[in-house]
PDB file of C-alpha atoms and ligand atoms in Angstrom:
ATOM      1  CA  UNK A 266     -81.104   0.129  45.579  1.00 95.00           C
ATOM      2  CA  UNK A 267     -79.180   3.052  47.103  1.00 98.00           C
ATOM      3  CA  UNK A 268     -79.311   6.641  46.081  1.00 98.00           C
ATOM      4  CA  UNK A 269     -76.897   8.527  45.628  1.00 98.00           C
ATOM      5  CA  UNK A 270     -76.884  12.507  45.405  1.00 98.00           C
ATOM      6  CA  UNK A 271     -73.585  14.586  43.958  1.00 98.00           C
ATOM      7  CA  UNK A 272     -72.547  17.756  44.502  1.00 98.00           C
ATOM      8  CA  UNK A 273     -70.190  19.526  42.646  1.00 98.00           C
ATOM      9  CA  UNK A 274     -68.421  23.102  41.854  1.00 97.00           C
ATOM     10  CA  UNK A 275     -66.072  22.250  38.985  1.00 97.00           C
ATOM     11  CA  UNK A 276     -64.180  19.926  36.654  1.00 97.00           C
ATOM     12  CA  UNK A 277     -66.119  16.966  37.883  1.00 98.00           C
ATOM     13  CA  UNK A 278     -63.984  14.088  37.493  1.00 98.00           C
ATOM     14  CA  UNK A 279     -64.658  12.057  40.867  1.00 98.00           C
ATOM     15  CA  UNK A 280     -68.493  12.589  40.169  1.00 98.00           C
ATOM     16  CA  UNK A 281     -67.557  10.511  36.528  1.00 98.00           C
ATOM     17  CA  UNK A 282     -64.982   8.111  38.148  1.00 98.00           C
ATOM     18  CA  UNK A 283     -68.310   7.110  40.747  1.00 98.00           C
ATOM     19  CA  UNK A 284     -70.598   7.144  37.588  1.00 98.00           C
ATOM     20  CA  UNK A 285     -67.928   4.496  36.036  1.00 98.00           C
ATOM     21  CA  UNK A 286     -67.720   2.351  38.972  1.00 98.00           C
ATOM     22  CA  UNK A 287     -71.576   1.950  39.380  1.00 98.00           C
ATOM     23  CA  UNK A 288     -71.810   1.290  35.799  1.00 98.00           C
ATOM     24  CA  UNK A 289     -68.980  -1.116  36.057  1.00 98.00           C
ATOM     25  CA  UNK A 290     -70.578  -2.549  38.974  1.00 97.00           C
ATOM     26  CA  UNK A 291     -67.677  -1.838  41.341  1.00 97.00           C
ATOM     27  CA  UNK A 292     -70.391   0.050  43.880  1.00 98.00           C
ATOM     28  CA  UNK A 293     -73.302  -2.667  43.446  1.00 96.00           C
ATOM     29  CA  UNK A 294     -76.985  -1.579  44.178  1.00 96.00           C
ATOM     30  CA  UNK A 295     -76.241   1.777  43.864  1.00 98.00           C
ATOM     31  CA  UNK A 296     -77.606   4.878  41.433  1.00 98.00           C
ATOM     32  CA  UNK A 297     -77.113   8.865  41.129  1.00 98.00           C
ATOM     33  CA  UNK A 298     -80.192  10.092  41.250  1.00 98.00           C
ATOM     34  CA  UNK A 299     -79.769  13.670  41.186  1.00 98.00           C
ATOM     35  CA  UNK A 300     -76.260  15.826  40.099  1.00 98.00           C
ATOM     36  CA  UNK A 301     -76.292  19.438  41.645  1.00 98.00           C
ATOM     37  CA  UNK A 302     -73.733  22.509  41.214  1.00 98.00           C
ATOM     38  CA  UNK A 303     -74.279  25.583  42.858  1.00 97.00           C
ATOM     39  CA  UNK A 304     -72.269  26.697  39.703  1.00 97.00           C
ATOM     40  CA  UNK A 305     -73.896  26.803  36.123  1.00 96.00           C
ATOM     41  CA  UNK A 306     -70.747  26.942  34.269  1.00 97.00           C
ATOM     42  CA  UNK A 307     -69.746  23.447  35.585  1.00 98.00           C
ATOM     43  CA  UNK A 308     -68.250  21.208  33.315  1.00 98.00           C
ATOM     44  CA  UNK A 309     -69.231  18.315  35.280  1.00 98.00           C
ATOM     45  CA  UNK A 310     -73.134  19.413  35.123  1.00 98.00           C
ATOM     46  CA  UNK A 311     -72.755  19.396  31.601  1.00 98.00           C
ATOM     47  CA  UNK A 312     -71.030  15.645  31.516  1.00 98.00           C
ATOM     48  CA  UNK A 313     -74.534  15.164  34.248  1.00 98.00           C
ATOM     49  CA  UNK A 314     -76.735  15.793  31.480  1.00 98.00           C
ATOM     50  CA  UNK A 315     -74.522  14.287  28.499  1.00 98.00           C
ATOM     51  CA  UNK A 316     -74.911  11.251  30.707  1.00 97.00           C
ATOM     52  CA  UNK A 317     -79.136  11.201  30.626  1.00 98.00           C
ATOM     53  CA  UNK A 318     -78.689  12.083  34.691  1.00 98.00           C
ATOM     54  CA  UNK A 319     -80.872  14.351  36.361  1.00 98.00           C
ATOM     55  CA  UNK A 320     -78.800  17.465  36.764  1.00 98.00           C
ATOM     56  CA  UNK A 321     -79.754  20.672  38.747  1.00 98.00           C
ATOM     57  CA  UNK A 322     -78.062  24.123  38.752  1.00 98.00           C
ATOM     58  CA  UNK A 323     -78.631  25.645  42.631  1.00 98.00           C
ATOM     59  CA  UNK A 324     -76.708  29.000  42.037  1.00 95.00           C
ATOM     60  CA  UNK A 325     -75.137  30.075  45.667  1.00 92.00           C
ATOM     61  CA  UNK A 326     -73.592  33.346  44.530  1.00 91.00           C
ATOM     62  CA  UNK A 327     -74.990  36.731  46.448  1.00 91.00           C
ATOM     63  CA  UNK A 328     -77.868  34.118  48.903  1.00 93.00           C
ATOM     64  CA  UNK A 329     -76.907  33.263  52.314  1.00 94.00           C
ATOM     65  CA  UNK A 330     -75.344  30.179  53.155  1.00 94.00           C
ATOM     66  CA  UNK A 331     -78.467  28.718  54.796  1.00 95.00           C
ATOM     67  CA  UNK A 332     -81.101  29.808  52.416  1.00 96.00           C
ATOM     68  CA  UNK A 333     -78.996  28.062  49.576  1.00 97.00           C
ATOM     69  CA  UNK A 334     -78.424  24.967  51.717  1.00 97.00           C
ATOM     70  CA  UNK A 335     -82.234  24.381  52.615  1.00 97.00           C
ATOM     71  CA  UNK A 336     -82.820  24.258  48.584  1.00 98.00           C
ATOM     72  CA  UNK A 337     -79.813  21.869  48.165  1.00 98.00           C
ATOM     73  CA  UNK A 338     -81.662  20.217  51.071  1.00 98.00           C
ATOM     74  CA  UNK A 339     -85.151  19.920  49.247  1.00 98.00           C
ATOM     75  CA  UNK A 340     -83.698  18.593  46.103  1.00 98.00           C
ATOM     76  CA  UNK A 341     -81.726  16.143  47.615  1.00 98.00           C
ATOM     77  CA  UNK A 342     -84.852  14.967  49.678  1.00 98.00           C
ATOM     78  CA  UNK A 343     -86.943  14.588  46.405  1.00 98.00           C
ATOM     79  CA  UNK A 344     -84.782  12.490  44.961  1.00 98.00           C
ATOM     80  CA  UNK A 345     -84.838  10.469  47.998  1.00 98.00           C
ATOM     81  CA  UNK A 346     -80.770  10.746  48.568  1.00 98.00           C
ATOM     82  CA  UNK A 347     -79.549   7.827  50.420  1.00 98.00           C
ATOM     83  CA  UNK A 348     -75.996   9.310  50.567  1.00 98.00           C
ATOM     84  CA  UNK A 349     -74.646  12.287  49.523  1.00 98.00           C
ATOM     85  CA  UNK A 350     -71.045  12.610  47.735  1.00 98.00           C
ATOM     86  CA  UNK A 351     -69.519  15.985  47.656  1.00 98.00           C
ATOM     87  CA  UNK A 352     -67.247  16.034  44.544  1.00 98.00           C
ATOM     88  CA  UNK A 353     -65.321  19.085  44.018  1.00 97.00           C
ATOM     89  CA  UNK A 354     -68.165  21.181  45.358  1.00 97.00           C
ATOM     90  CA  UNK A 355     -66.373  24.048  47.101  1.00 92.00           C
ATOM     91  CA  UNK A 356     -68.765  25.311  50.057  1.00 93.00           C
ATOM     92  CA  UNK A 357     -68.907  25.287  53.802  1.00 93.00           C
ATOM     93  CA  UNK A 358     -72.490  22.617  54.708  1.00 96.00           C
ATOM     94  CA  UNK A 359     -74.231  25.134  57.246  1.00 96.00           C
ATOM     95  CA  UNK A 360     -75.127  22.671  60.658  1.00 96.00           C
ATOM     96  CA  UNK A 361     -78.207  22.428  59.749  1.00 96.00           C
ATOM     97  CA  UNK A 362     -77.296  20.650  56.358  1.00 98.00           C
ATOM     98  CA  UNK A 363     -75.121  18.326  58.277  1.00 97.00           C
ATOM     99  CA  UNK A 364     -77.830  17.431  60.997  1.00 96.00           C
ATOM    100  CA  UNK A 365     -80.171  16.187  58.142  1.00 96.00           C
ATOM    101  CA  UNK A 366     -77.759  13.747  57.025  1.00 97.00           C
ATOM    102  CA  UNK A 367     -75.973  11.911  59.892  1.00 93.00           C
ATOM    103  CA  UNK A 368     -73.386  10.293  58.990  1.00 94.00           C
ATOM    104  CA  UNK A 369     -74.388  10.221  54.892  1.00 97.00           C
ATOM    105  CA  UNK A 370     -72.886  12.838  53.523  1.00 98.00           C
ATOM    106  CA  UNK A 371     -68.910  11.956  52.340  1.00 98.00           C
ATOM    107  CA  UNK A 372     -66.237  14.580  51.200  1.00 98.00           C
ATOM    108  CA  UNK A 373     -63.573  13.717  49.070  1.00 98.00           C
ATOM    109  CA  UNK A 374     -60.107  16.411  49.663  1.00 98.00           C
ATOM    110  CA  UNK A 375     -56.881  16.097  47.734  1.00 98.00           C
ATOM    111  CA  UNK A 376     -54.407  15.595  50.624  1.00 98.00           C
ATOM    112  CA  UNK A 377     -53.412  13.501  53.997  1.00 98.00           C
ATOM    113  CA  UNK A 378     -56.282  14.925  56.361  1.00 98.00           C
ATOM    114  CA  UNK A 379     -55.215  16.664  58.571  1.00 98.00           C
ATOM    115  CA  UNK A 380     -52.541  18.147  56.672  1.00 98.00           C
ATOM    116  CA  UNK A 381     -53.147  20.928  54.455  1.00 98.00           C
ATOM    117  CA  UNK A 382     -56.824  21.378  54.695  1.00 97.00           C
ATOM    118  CA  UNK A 383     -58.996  24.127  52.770  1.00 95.00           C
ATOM    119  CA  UNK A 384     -58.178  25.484  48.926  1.00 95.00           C
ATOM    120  CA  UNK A 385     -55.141  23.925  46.664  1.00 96.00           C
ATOM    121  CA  UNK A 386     -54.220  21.222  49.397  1.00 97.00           C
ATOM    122  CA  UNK A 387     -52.285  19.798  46.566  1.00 98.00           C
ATOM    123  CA  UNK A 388     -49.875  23.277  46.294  1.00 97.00           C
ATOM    124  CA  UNK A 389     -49.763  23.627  49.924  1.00 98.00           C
ATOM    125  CA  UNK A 390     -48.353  19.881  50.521  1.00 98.00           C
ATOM    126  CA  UNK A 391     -45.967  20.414  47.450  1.00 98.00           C
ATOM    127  CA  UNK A 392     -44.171  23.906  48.812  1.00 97.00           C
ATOM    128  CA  UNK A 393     -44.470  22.457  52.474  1.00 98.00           C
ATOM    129  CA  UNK A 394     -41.630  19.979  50.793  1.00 98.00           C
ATOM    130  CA  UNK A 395     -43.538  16.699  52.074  1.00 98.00           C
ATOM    131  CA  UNK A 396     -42.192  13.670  50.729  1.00 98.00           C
ATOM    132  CA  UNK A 397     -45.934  11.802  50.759  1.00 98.00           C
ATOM    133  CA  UNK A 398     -48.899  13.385  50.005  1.00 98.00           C
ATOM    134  CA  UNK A 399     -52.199  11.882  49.201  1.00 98.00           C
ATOM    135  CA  UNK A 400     -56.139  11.748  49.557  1.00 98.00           C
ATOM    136  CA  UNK A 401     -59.063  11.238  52.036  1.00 98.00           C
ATOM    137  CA  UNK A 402     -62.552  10.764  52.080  1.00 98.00           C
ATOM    138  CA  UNK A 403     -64.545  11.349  55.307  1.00 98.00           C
ATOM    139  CA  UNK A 404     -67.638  11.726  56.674  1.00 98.00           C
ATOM    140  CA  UNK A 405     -68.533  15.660  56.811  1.00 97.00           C
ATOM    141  CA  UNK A 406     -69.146  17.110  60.031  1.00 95.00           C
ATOM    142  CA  UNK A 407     -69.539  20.855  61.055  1.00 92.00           C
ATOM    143  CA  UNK A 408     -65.946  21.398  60.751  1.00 92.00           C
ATOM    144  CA  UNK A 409     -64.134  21.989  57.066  1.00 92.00           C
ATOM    145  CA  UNK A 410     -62.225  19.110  55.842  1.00 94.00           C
ATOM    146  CA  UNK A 411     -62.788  17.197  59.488  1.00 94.00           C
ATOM    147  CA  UNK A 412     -65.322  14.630  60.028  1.00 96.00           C
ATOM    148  CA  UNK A 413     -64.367  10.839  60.469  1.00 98.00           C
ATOM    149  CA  UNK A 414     -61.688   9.486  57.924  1.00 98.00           C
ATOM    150  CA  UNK A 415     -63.060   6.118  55.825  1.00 98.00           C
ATOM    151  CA  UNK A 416     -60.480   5.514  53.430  1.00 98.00           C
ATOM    152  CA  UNK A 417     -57.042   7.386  52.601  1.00 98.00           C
ATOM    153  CA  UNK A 418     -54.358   6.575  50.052  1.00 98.00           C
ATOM    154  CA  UNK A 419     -51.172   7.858  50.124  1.00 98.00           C
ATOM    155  CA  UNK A 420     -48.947   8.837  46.892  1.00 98.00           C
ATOM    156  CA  UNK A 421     -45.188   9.650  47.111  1.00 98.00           C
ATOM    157  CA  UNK A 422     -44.012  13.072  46.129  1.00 98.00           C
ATOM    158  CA  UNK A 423     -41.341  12.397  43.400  1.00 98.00           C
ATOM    159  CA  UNK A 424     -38.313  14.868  42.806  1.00 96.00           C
ATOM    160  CA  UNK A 425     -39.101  15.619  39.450  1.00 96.00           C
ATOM    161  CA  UNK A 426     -42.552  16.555  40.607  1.00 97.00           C
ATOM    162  CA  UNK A 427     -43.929  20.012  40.117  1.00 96.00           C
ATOM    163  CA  UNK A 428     -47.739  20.478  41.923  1.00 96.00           C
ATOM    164  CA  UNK A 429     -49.479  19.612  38.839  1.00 97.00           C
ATOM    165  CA  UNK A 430     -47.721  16.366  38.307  1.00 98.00           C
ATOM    166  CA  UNK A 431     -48.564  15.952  41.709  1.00 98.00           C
ATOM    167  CA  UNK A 432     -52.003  16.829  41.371  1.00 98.00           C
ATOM    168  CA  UNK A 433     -52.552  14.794  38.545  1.00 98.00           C
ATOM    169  CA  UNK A 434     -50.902  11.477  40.785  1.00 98.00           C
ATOM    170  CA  UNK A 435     -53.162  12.540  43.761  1.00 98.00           C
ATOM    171  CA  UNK A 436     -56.678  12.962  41.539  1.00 98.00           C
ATOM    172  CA  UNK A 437     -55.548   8.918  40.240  1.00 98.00           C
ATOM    173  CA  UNK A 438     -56.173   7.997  43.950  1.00 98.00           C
ATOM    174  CA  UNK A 439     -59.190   9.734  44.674  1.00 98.00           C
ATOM    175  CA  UNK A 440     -61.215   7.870  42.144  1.00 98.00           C
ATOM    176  CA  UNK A 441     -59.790   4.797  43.442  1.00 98.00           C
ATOM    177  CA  UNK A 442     -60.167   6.023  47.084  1.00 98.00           C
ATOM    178  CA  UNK A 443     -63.830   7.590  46.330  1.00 98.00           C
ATOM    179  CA  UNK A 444     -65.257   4.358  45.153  1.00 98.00           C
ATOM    180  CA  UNK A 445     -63.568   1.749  48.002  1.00 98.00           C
ATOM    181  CA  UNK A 446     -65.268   4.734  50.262  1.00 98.00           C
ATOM    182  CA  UNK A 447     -68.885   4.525  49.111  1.00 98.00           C
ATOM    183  CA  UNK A 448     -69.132   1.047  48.500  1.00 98.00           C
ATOM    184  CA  UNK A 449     -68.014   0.410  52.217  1.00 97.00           C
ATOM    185  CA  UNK A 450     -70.293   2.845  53.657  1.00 98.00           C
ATOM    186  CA  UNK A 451     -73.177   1.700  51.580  1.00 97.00           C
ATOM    187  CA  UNK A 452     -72.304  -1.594  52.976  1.00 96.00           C
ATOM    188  CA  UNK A 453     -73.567  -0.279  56.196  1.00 95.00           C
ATOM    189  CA  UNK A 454     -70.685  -2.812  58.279  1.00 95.00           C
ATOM    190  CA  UNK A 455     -68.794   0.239  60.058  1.00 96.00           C
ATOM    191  CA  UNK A 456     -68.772   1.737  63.179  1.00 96.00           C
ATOM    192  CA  UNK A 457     -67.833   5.494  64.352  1.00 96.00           C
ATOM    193  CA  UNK A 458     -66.157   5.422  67.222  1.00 94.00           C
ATOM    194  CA  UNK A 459     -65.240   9.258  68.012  1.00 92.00           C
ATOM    195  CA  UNK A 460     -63.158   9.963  65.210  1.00 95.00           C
ATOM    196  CA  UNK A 461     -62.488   6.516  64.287  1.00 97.00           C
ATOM    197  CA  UNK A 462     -64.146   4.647  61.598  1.00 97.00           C
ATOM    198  CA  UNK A 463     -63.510   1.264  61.648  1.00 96.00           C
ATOM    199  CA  UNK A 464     -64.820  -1.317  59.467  1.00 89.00           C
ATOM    200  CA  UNK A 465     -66.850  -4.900  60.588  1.00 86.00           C
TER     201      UNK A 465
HETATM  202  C1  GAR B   1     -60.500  17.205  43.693  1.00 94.30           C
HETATM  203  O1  GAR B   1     -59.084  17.173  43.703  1.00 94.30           O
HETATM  204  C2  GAR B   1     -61.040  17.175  45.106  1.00 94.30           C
HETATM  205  O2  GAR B   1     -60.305  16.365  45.979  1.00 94.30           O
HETATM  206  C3  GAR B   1     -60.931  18.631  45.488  1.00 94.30           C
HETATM  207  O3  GAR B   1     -61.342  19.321  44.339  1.00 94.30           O
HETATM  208  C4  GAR B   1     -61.005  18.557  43.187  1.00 94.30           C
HETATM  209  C5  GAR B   1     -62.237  18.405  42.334  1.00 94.30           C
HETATM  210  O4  GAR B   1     -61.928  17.760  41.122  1.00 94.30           O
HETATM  211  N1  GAR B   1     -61.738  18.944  46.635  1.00 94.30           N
HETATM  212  C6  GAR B   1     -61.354  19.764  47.608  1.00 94.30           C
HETATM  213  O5  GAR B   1     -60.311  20.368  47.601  1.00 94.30           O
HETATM  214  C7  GAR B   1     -62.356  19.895  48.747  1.00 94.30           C
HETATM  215  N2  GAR B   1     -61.761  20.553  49.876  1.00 94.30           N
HETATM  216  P1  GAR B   1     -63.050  17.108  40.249  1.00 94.30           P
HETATM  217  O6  GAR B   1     -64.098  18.218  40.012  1.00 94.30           O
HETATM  218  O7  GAR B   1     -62.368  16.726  38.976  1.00 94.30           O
HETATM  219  O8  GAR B   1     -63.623  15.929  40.992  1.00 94.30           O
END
C-alpha cells in the first residue's frame, strides 16, 4: 500500500477528485495519509477532515521559506509519504524539499507546460488568444512549474468562451489527468530520461 501526502492552498478540488478515484479504485493500493495547507482557511482542509483524513494546518505566512518547508518535511515523513501530490498549494518547494523526494513529489498546473506558467495560467492562455489550452502534471524540480511532464490533456478554447468557462473545462481535465498521473507513477514502469518521461 502506497502513501500518499497532499498539499494544498485553496478550493481543493483535485485533492477530492484523487480521494474519489482511490475510493473508486481507479489508483489501486493507494491511501492519503496525511492532508496539509499552509493555509487554515482552506476549504479543502475542511473537506480533509469532513472526510475522517488526517488533516494538518502548517501556516507559511511571515516564516521563511525553508523553516516552513522542513516542518512540511517532518509531517510528511511521519506519515511515511510515499508520494507527494501538490494540489492547488501555491508555494515555491525550497531545494532542499525537492532533494528529499526524488522524483515523488507531482504538481498539477492549469495550462500546456510550458506555456503560461506561474499564477492564473488559465487567464493568461485565454487573453494570449490560444485556440488550445489545457493541463499538466509533472514531476517538481527546483524550477516553478518545470520538472518532467507525465501526463497532459489538452482542451480547445471555444469562441463563446470567457476564462472562467475555460477554467471550469480545464479543472474537468485535471482530475482526469491527476489520477492517469499517479496511478502511472505509482506503477513504478517509467523512466526519466532528461526531461522526458516515458512510460514501460
Ligand atoms: C488548479 O486549477 C490547479 O491546476 C492550480 O490551482 C487550482 C487549484 O484548484 N494550480 C496551479 O496553478 C499551480 N501552479 P483546486 O484547489 O480546486 O484543486
Amino acid at each position: 500500500m502506497k502513501s500518499l501526502g497532499i498539499l494544498l492552498s485553496g478550493r481543493g478540488s483535485n485533492f477530492v477528485a484523487i480521494a474519489d478515484s482511490i475510493d473508486a479504485g481507479r489508483i489501486p493500493d493507494a491511501r492519503i495519509s496525511v492532508v496539509i495547507s499552509n493555509r487554515a482557511d482552506a476549504p479543502g482542509i475542511a473537506i480533509a477532515r469532513a472526510r475522517g483524513l488526517t488533516a494538518l494546518v502548517v501556516p507559511s505566512k511571515g516564516r521563511a521559506r525553508e523553516e516552513h518547508d522542513r516542518e512540511v518535511v517532518a509531517a510528511l515523513n511521519q506519515h511515511r509519504v510515499d508520494l507527494v501530490c501538490l494540489a492547488g498549494y501555491m508555494r515555491l518547494l525550497s531545494p532542499s524539499f525537492v532533494q528529499e523526494f526524488p522524483h515523488r513529489i507531482l504538481n498539477i498546473h492549469p495550462s500546456l507546460l510550458p506555456a503560461f506558467p506561474g499564477l492564473e495560467a488559465q487567464e493568461q492562455a485565454f487573453a494570449y488568444g490560444v485556440k488550445v489550452s489545457g493541463c499538466t502534471v509533472h514531476f517538481v524540480d527546483e524550477e516553478l512549474d518545470h520538472g518532467a511532464i507525465i501526463v497532459q490533456k489538452t482542451v480547445p478554447v471555444l469562441d463563446g468562451d470567457d476564462e472562467h468557462t475555460l477554467a471550469t473545462r480545464i479543472l474537468e481535465q485535471e482530475h482526469l489527468a491527476y489520477t492517469e498521473a499517479i496511478k502511472i507513477v505509482l506503477g513504478g514502469s517509467f523512466e526519466v530520461a532528461g526531461r522526458r518521461f516515458v512510460a514501460s
